[in-house]
């Protein structure tokens, strides 16, 4: 079992992605896993027996070696971030965990360290932070700069600080059709700026091919570029340049970043560069678009003054801030001063509860479409109103204002209701006419047969009684037709004050006769009189009793 455990532990040490180092009490390395070989560049055979300080130089971050040793001796373990140097001199940012190891008899037998290379992760974090700063910088520059030259110089000055590079240059094509460039730089000597601006390879790669230039190590660069010698003269190690353009348009310039260190591109960073390119190009075009924006605002003002629907804007407390001219006409106002600064629940909504309901739903949904409510004019005339509204909030989520459009749909609703009512009456009239016609045909045949039967019945009292009941049924059928006509609205039901018990007993008698069922009625207390139509109330009782009889018979 112990042998199996040892094999399992050996496999863990061999396959784990972190570097695992173990030393004896004299700090000689006894274990050096494959991850450590890959990280530091020394094989296991080379490392065994040596001390870690002989293989990898270490720099402590935010502390000293003596402080680390003191804490390690007290606690028996230490963890933190350090810089380790590999065999070929590359510096790695390492998160290390170091612990003492004891045997079963609590005897100190060595030290184990687990080192994780977090260089790339930290670089991604730094780059992501830089990118976020760049987005804010671009937004800020667009807001405070009024000319192209002012904007470009502000950006290059700030980008040197934000991106932690040696120099940043903008090469913008001139406004005319020539191939000349206007250059803006920060941290770069003039002859270096000119060298980069005059190089045909840059012109072709950035402006025509719309491709970025990324040279990580100029010492290894073998391209035919005149700017390489100048870059080396000023001890620049790497360059990253990318075109400035709006998608589907020609480039208007390029950005060049120069550094005395390697400029590595993280995964997805190309997307950030493209975003920067788009934002910079947009900012440069701002001056040209300002005139179009002004014209657009003039058109909006014209629309605002002549719009049929009512445009409104409310402050966070619900008071009116802006209303279009159409609103003055709709609500019967002489001028906007009558309602500016006044709460809308006092003069727009017919009931204050309507405003509370509107505000609650709008706050929840942020946008309301075709929301219906009852409004009123200054003369207290009720209006059917339809509103489309939205809320605008600031960066903290606080309400800035509410704006929307109100449309008077009173006439539309009235017309729609009239159309619906007309259609309903037409449909009901058709149904009633069909039913009445059918009943009339049936009643004619039945009443004719009853009349003939009564002639031949003579003195047969029993037969005469049956015929009398049949005749009564036909007369009730006639009442049914009248009831259908009441439902369709052709005739109005006549209501009067009624005693309930006589009608109920009549309904019971009818059900008993038609269903061969005995029903007993017992009145426990006097019933109040009811204002209703006698025939309709009788039908209600008959239906209730018939349903009860059918339920009892299963």
XYZ file of C-alpha atoms in Angstrom:
554
model
C 0.000 0.000 0.000
C 2.856 2.393 0.897
C 4.525 1.518 -2.393
C 1.325 2.413 -4.287
C 1.117 5.718 -2.410
C 4.690 6.488 -3.339
C 3.984 5.840 -7.019
C 0.911 8.048 -6.852
C 2.857 10.909 -5.222
C 5.636 10.513 -7.786
C 3.097 10.848 -10.609
C 1.667 13.984 -9.025
C 5.118 15.559 -8.728
C 5.939 14.583 -12.312
C 2.723 15.830 -13.923
C 1.869 18.924 -11.885
C 2.197 22.191 -13.849
C 3.899 24.079 -10.984
C 7.608 23.751 -10.328
C 8.194 21.569 -7.244
C 11.568 21.748 -5.488
C 12.641 19.771 -2.409
C 15.858 20.119 -0.438
C 17.528 18.283 2.431
C 18.245 20.015 5.781
C 21.500 21.384 4.281
C 19.446 22.988 1.459
C 20.796 20.689 -1.209
C 18.203 19.947 -3.901
C 16.890 16.375 -3.783
C 13.808 16.791 -6.009
C 13.398 18.853 -9.201
C 10.273 18.006 -11.219
C 9.769 18.405 -15.015
C 7.897 21.685 -14.516
C 10.967 23.085 -12.724
C 13.157 21.912 -15.607
C 10.954 23.761 -18.081
C 10.666 26.893 -15.925
C 14.337 27.405 -15.008
C 16.147 25.610 -17.843
C 18.104 23.096 -15.723
C 17.622 19.343 -15.925
C 16.899 17.239 -12.865
C 20.394 15.745 -13.003
C 21.979 19.203 -13.158
C 19.929 20.488 -10.228
C 20.257 17.581 -7.773
C 22.742 18.239 -4.994
C 23.005 21.959 -5.729
C 21.445 24.785 -3.782
C 18.646 26.815 -5.375
C 20.690 30.018 -5.080
C 23.261 28.459 -7.430
C 20.623 27.860 -10.104
C 18.200 30.800 -9.937
C 18.933 34.285 -8.641
C 15.980 35.583 -6.598
C 14.697 39.098 -5.851
C 12.115 39.610 -3.117
C 9.212 41.972 -3.694
C 8.133 44.248 -0.832
C 10.357 42.455 1.696
C 13.921 41.277 2.264
C 15.593 37.898 2.400
C 16.260 38.300 6.129
C 12.617 39.115 6.853
C 11.480 36.075 4.867
C 13.896 33.784 6.758
C 12.723 35.198 10.090
C 9.053 34.600 9.254
C 9.852 31.122 7.874
C 11.651 30.116 11.053
C 8.733 31.298 13.197
C 5.869 29.758 11.208
C 7.549 26.898 9.377
C 6.247 28.194 6.044
C 6.248 31.309 3.834
C 4.483 32.382 0.667
C 4.682 35.438 -1.540
C 5.686 36.884 -4.889
C 9.332 37.000 -5.978
C 11.363 37.507 -9.108
C 13.402 34.471 -10.226
C 15.908 34.525 -13.089
C 16.134 31.574 -15.466
C 19.225 29.947 -16.913
C 19.165 32.264 -19.970
C 18.615 35.393 -17.863
C 14.870 35.903 -18.282
C 13.099 37.291 -15.257
C 9.960 35.476 -14.094
C 7.331 36.657 -11.643
C 6.841 33.705 -9.303
C 4.285 32.983 -6.604
C 6.090 30.630 -4.241
C 4.975 28.566 -1.246
C 7.799 27.197 0.955
C 7.182 24.764 3.828
C 9.250 22.636 6.202
C 8.935 18.833 6.060
C 9.068 16.488 9.071
C 9.114 12.697 9.267
C 6.852 10.511 11.422
C 9.069 11.192 14.461
C 8.710 14.998 14.011
C 12.302 15.212 12.834
C 13.129 17.991 10.370
C 14.080 16.319 7.090
C 13.958 19.126 4.537
C 12.106 21.909 2.737
C 9.623 21.779 -0.165
C 8.731 24.707 -2.425
C 5.968 25.013 -5.005
C 6.609 27.793 -7.538
C 4.026 29.069 -10.003
C 4.946 31.293 -12.944
C 2.429 34.186 -12.896
C 4.369 36.409 -15.293
C 1.844 36.177 -18.135
C -1.152 36.433 -15.830
C 0.231 39.584 -14.236
C 1.127 41.013 -17.625
C -2.455 40.429 -18.778
C -3.754 42.182 -15.681
C -1.430 45.137 -16.251
C -2.368 45.334 -19.921
C -6.069 45.116 -19.124
C -5.631 47.957 -16.631
C -3.733 49.966 -19.239
C -6.437 49.332 -21.808
C -9.145 50.487 -19.425
C -7.122 53.635 -18.732
C -6.766 54.167 -22.465
C -10.504 53.977 -22.975
C -11.027 56.564 -20.252
C -8.224 58.698 -21.663
C -9.759 58.690 -25.129
C -13.165 59.607 -23.756
C -11.609 62.403 -21.696
C -9.572 63.725 -24.616
C -12.637 63.850 -26.845
C -14.439 65.878 -24.203
C -11.768 68.484 -23.440
C -9.899 68.945 -26.758
C -11.353 71.169 -29.449
C -8.795 70.882 -32.294
C -7.079 67.950 -33.965
C -3.561 69.090 -33.025
C -4.572 69.657 -29.412
C -6.203 66.232 -29.271
C -3.213 64.370 -30.774
C -0.608 66.033 -28.576
C -2.688 65.413 -25.466
C -3.045 61.735 -26.371
C 0.658 61.071 -27.026
C 1.643 62.828 -23.790
C -0.768 60.744 -21.747
C -0.158 57.437 -23.535
C 3.531 57.488 -22.622
C 2.489 57.505 -18.970
C -0.437 55.101 -19.241
C 1.289 52.453 -21.368
C 4.688 52.732 -19.641
C 6.687 53.028 -22.874
C 9.634 55.195 -23.898
C 7.888 57.203 -26.607
C 4.598 57.486 -28.480
C 4.124 59.085 -31.882
C 1.124 59.878 -34.038
C 1.605 60.097 -37.785
C -1.529 61.620 -39.278
C -2.005 62.053 -42.995
C -2.492 65.648 -44.069
C -6.005 66.873 -44.748
C -5.213 67.358 -48.450
C -4.662 64.593 -51.011
C -0.863 64.546 -50.616
C 1.016 61.681 -48.972
C 2.617 63.946 -46.352
C 2.193 63.301 -42.635
C 1.720 65.531 -39.638
C 3.631 64.114 -36.682
C 2.961 64.423 -32.959
C 5.305 62.817 -30.474
C 6.159 62.520 -26.827
C 9.514 61.170 -25.667
C 10.945 60.750 -29.180
C 13.757 62.926 -30.671
C 12.910 64.854 -33.819
C 15.214 62.878 -36.127
C 13.642 59.620 -34.888
C 10.188 60.977 -35.640
C 11.249 62.011 -39.140
C 12.917 58.651 -39.804
C 9.765 56.749 -38.983
C 7.547 59.168 -40.904
C 9.645 58.953 -44.080
C 10.013 55.180 -44.217
C 8.149 53.702 -47.195
C 7.715 50.345 -45.481
C 5.703 51.994 -42.698
C 3.627 53.880 -45.238
C 2.872 50.712 -47.166
C 2.240 48.410 -44.182
C 0.180 50.770 -42.063
C -1.645 52.955 -44.542
C -2.167 50.665 -47.547
C -2.277 47.171 -46.069
C -3.888 48.255 -42.781
C -1.570 45.920 -40.871
C 0.217 46.431 -37.583
C 3.997 46.386 -37.180
C 5.327 44.505 -34.165
C 9.066 44.120 -33.751
C 9.780 42.572 -30.368
C 13.582 42.706 -30.598
C 15.206 45.155 -33.009
C 18.574 43.387 -32.568
C 17.097 40.357 -34.312
C 15.287 42.401 -36.994
C 16.695 41.932 -40.502
C 14.235 44.038 -42.482
C 15.290 46.800 -44.827
C 14.145 49.749 -42.749
C 16.082 52.971 -42.261
C 14.436 53.591 -38.908
C 16.011 50.482 -37.312
C 19.450 52.114 -37.052
C 17.949 55.260 -35.586
C 15.979 53.221 -33.059
C 19.118 51.359 -32.008
C 20.938 54.686 -31.674
C 18.425 55.767 -29.047
C 18.548 52.329 -27.363
C 15.015 51.413 -28.358
C 14.484 47.669 -28.194
C 11.021 47.177 -29.652
C 8.273 48.923 -31.594
C 4.526 48.430 -31.952
C 2.656 50.426 -34.575
C -0.885 50.149 -35.877
C -3.031 52.115 -38.330
C -5.719 54.570 -37.276
C -8.905 54.124 -39.236
C -12.639 53.718 -38.988
C -13.912 50.348 -40.308
C -14.533 50.338 -44.065
C -12.665 53.644 -44.459
C -9.108 54.501 -45.440
C -6.533 55.022 -42.632
C -5.988 58.598 -41.514
C -2.718 57.886 -39.714
C -0.858 55.567 -37.376
C 0.249 55.183 -33.762
C 3.815 54.107 -32.953
C 4.879 52.932 -29.482
C 8.621 52.662 -28.740
C 10.144 50.939 -25.718
C 13.559 50.032 -24.344
C 11.977 46.728 -23.219
C 10.182 43.948 -25.039
C 6.624 44.806 -26.048
C 4.729 41.540 -25.822
C 1.201 41.208 -27.164
C -1.197 39.267 -24.943
C -4.059 37.188 -26.272
C -6.856 39.438 -27.474
C -4.713 42.589 -27.339
C -5.034 43.086 -31.072
C -8.733 43.696 -30.507
C -7.868 46.465 -28.045
C -5.539 48.071 -30.575
C -8.305 48.029 -33.169
C -10.669 49.611 -30.645
C -8.102 52.310 -29.866
C -7.694 52.894 -33.575
C -11.416 53.360 -34.058
C -11.735 55.673 -31.046
C -8.765 57.828 -32.048
C -10.038 58.105 -35.619
C -13.455 59.052 -34.307
C -11.945 61.711 -32.069
C -9.914 63.179 -34.931
C -13.041 63.427 -37.039
C -14.898 65.208 -34.277
C -14.309 68.717 -35.624
C -15.769 67.754 -38.998
C -18.777 66.103 -37.416
C -19.519 69.045 -35.117
C -21.008 70.988 -38.021
C -23.186 68.025 -38.951
C -24.228 67.715 -35.334
C -25.225 71.361 -35.296
C -27.347 70.892 -38.387
C -28.885 67.812 -36.867
C -29.750 69.722 -33.705
C -31.455 72.381 -35.800
C -33.557 69.716 -37.504
C -34.466 68.258 -34.140
C -35.525 71.689 -32.941
C -37.783 72.076 -35.970
C -39.316 68.673 -35.318
C -39.737 69.554 -31.643
C -41.626 72.715 -32.508
C -43.967 71.046 -35.011
C -44.397 67.536 -33.623
C -47.995 66.372 -33.195
C -47.315 64.158 -30.182
C -46.360 65.803 -26.902
C -42.676 65.594 -25.978
C -41.948 65.990 -22.271
C -39.029 65.737 -19.877
C -39.371 65.408 -16.115
C -36.828 66.067 -13.395
C -36.154 63.220 -10.915
C -38.771 64.622 -8.514
C -41.501 64.422 -11.196
C -41.700 68.133 -11.977
C -41.917 69.267 -15.591
C -38.686 70.448 -17.178
C -39.597 70.607 -20.880
C -42.781 70.326 -22.944
C -43.369 70.767 -26.681
C -45.800 73.246 -28.161
C -48.253 70.454 -28.928
C -48.538 69.819 -25.178
C -49.813 73.338 -24.576
C -52.646 72.736 -27.030
C -53.513 69.264 -25.776
C -53.757 70.211 -22.102
C -55.392 73.595 -22.691
C -52.438 75.708 -21.587
C -51.748 79.298 -22.610
C -47.985 79.016 -22.133
C -45.495 76.591 -20.617
C -44.873 78.789 -17.584
C -48.203 77.548 -16.202
C -46.793 74.059 -15.671
C -42.969 74.314 -15.716
C -41.702 73.163 -12.321
C -45.115 71.753 -11.477
C -45.562 68.064 -10.607
C -47.212 66.137 -13.454
C -49.514 64.257 -11.087
C -51.292 67.573 -10.485
C -52.166 68.420 -14.090
C -51.510 65.456 -16.441
C -52.959 62.439 -14.635
C -56.649 62.364 -13.817
C -55.861 60.544 -10.567
C -52.655 60.683 -8.527
C -52.764 56.888 -8.213
C -52.351 56.696 -12.014
C -49.030 58.542 -11.723
C -47.804 56.251 -8.938
C -48.646 53.199 -11.068
C -46.943 54.743 -14.117
C -43.782 55.673 -12.193
C -43.553 52.260 -10.509
C -43.760 50.383 -13.802
C -41.376 52.762 -15.570
C -38.802 52.526 -12.773
C -38.978 48.736 -12.961
C -38.856 48.349 -16.757
C -36.749 51.468 -17.590
C -38.716 51.756 -20.860
C -42.492 51.841 -21.376
C -44.171 51.427 -24.747
C -47.811 52.193 -25.517
C -48.668 52.658 -21.831
C -52.322 53.766 -21.457
C -53.677 56.055 -18.731
C -56.451 58.579 -18.122
C -55.337 62.201 -18.256
C -57.071 65.529 -17.962
C -56.947 69.017 -19.388
C -56.815 72.246 -17.415
C -60.596 72.339 -17.882
C -60.889 68.854 -16.239
C -61.856 67.132 -19.489
C -60.863 63.468 -19.366
C -58.465 62.186 -22.046
C -57.356 58.711 -23.093
C -53.575 59.064 -23.361
C -50.833 56.757 -24.601
C -47.246 57.335 -23.517
C -43.864 55.984 -24.597
C -41.282 56.877 -21.965
C -37.824 55.987 -20.694
C -35.614 56.821 -17.732
C -32.093 58.228 -17.985
C -29.651 57.447 -15.180
C -26.118 58.583 -14.373
C -23.065 56.361 -13.954
C -24.078 55.563 -10.361
C -27.580 54.463 -11.368
C -29.271 57.580 -9.976
C -32.232 58.921 -11.967
C -31.338 61.973 -14.072
C -34.630 62.544 -15.855
C -37.669 60.937 -17.479
C -38.586 61.722 -21.057
C -41.129 60.501 -23.556
C -43.967 61.167 -25.971
C -47.659 61.439 -25.099
C -50.339 60.814 -27.707
C -54.027 61.665 -27.372
C -55.931 58.508 -28.295
C -59.331 59.593 -27.010
C -60.934 59.772 -30.446
C -59.179 56.629 -31.569
C -60.418 54.685 -28.560
C -63.940 56.016 -29.010
C -63.950 55.038 -32.679
C -62.522 51.593 -31.888
C -65.122 51.042 -29.183
C -67.866 52.187 -31.514
C -66.646 49.783 -34.178
C -66.456 46.928 -31.697
C -69.919 47.680 -30.337
C -71.378 47.917 -33.809
C -69.795 44.619 -34.775
C -71.076 42.982 -31.602
C -74.597 44.239 -32.158
C -74.527 43.164 -35.772
C -73.336 39.698 -34.786
C -75.854 39.390 -31.990
C -78.615 40.721 -34.209
C -77.750 38.110 -36.795
C -77.773 35.355 -34.173
C -81.027 36.569 -32.635
C -82.643 36.848 -36.049
C -81.582 33.321 -36.926
C -82.776 31.919 -33.601
C -86.054 33.869 -33.745
C -86.693 32.659 -37.282
C -86.013 29.066 -36.252
C -88.222 29.364 -33.200
C -90.961 31.007 -35.223
C -91.008 28.124 -37.682
C -91.108 25.579 -34.883
C -93.728 27.480 -32.907
C -95.984 27.801 -35.959
C -95.963 24.053 -36.476
C -96.370 23.268 -32.767
C -99.120 25.825 -32.098
C -101.007 24.699 -35.207
C -100.859 21.099 -34.059
C -102.028 22.096 -30.572
C -104.970 24.019 -32.011
C -106.057 21.037 -34.118
C -105.579 18.659 -31.189
C -107.702 20.853 -28.898
C -110.525 20.662 -31.488
C -110.477 16.864 -31.475
C -109.931 16.548 -27.712
C -113.526 17.370 -26.928
C -114.419 16.617 -23.317
C -111.269 14.568 -22.652
C -110.061 16.590 -19.671
C -106.759 14.751 -19.364
C -105.865 15.369 -22.999
C -106.970 18.987 -22.763
C -104.676 19.419 -19.742
C -101.673 18.049 -21.674
C -102.418 20.309 -24.614
C -102.673 23.297 -22.296
C -99.190 22.535 -20.914
C -97.845 22.263 -24.441
C -99.308 25.630 -25.285
C -97.720 27.099 -22.170
C -94.341 25.711 -23.277
C -94.707 27.429 -26.633
C -95.447 30.709 -24.945
C -92.297 30.269 -22.823
C -90.375 29.675 -26.037
C -91.587 33.073 -27.171
C -90.166 34.526 -23.968
C -86.825 32.889 -24.795
C -86.717 34.783 -28.067
C -87.311 38.009 -26.170
C -84.487 37.164 -23.796
C -82.109 36.634 -26.691
C -83.124 40.003 -28.048
C -82.306 41.521 -24.677
C -78.837 39.950 -24.758
C -78.180 41.408 -28.213
C -79.308 44.835 -27.035
C -82.244 44.994 -29.391
C -84.581 45.576 -26.452
C -83.858 46.729 -22.927
C -84.822 44.485 -19.984
C -87.515 45.954 -17.748
C -86.501 45.802 -14.083
C -88.760 46.261 -11.097
C -88.888 45.423 -7.413
C -89.638 41.717 -7.030
C -90.450 39.204 -4.318
C -87.913 36.387 -4.698
C -89.924 33.441 -3.275
C -92.785 33.412 -5.850
C -90.277 33.391 -8.715
C -88.211 30.695 -7.062
C -91.308 28.510 -6.522
C -92.295 28.994 -10.172
C -88.821 27.834 -11.223
C -89.094 24.812 -8.938
C -92.467 23.879 -10.432
C -91.019 24.111 -13.951
C -88.070 21.880 -13.095
C -90.293 19.324 -11.365
C -92.569 19.115 -14.396
C -89.703 18.697 -16.881
C -87.400 16.394 -14.931
C -89.756 14.192 -12.899
C -87.948 15.337 -9.756
C -89.353 16.411 -6.430
C -87.953 19.680 -5.064
C -88.947 21.106 -1.699
C -88.556 24.782 -0.828
C -88.188 25.842 2.796
C -87.864 29.518 3.698
C -85.913 29.987 6.945
C -86.072 33.781 7.038
C -87.639 36.596 5.012
C -85.784 37.438 1.820
C -85.230 41.056 0.727
C -86.863 42.366 -2.427
C -84.711 42.467 -5.523
C -84.665 45.000 -8.344
C -84.424 42.806 -11.461
C -86.121 41.573 -14.601
C -88.616 38.846 -13.647
C -88.111 36.651 -16.715
C -84.318 36.770 -16.554
C -84.316 36.002 -12.832
C -86.642 33.039 -13.465
C -84.219 31.679 -16.065
C -81.337 32.034 -13.637
C -83.168 29.945 -11.013
C -84.196 27.346 -13.611
C -80.585 26.940 -14.830
C -79.292 26.571 -11.256
C -81.933 23.973 -10.421
C -81.375 22.041 -13.661
C -77.624 21.919 -12.995
C -78.352 20.598 -9.496
C -80.707 17.922 -10.822
C -78.170 16.810 -13.431
C -75.442 16.655 -10.787
C -77.603 14.434 -8.544
C -78.347 12.027 -11.392
C -74.656 11.676 -12.171
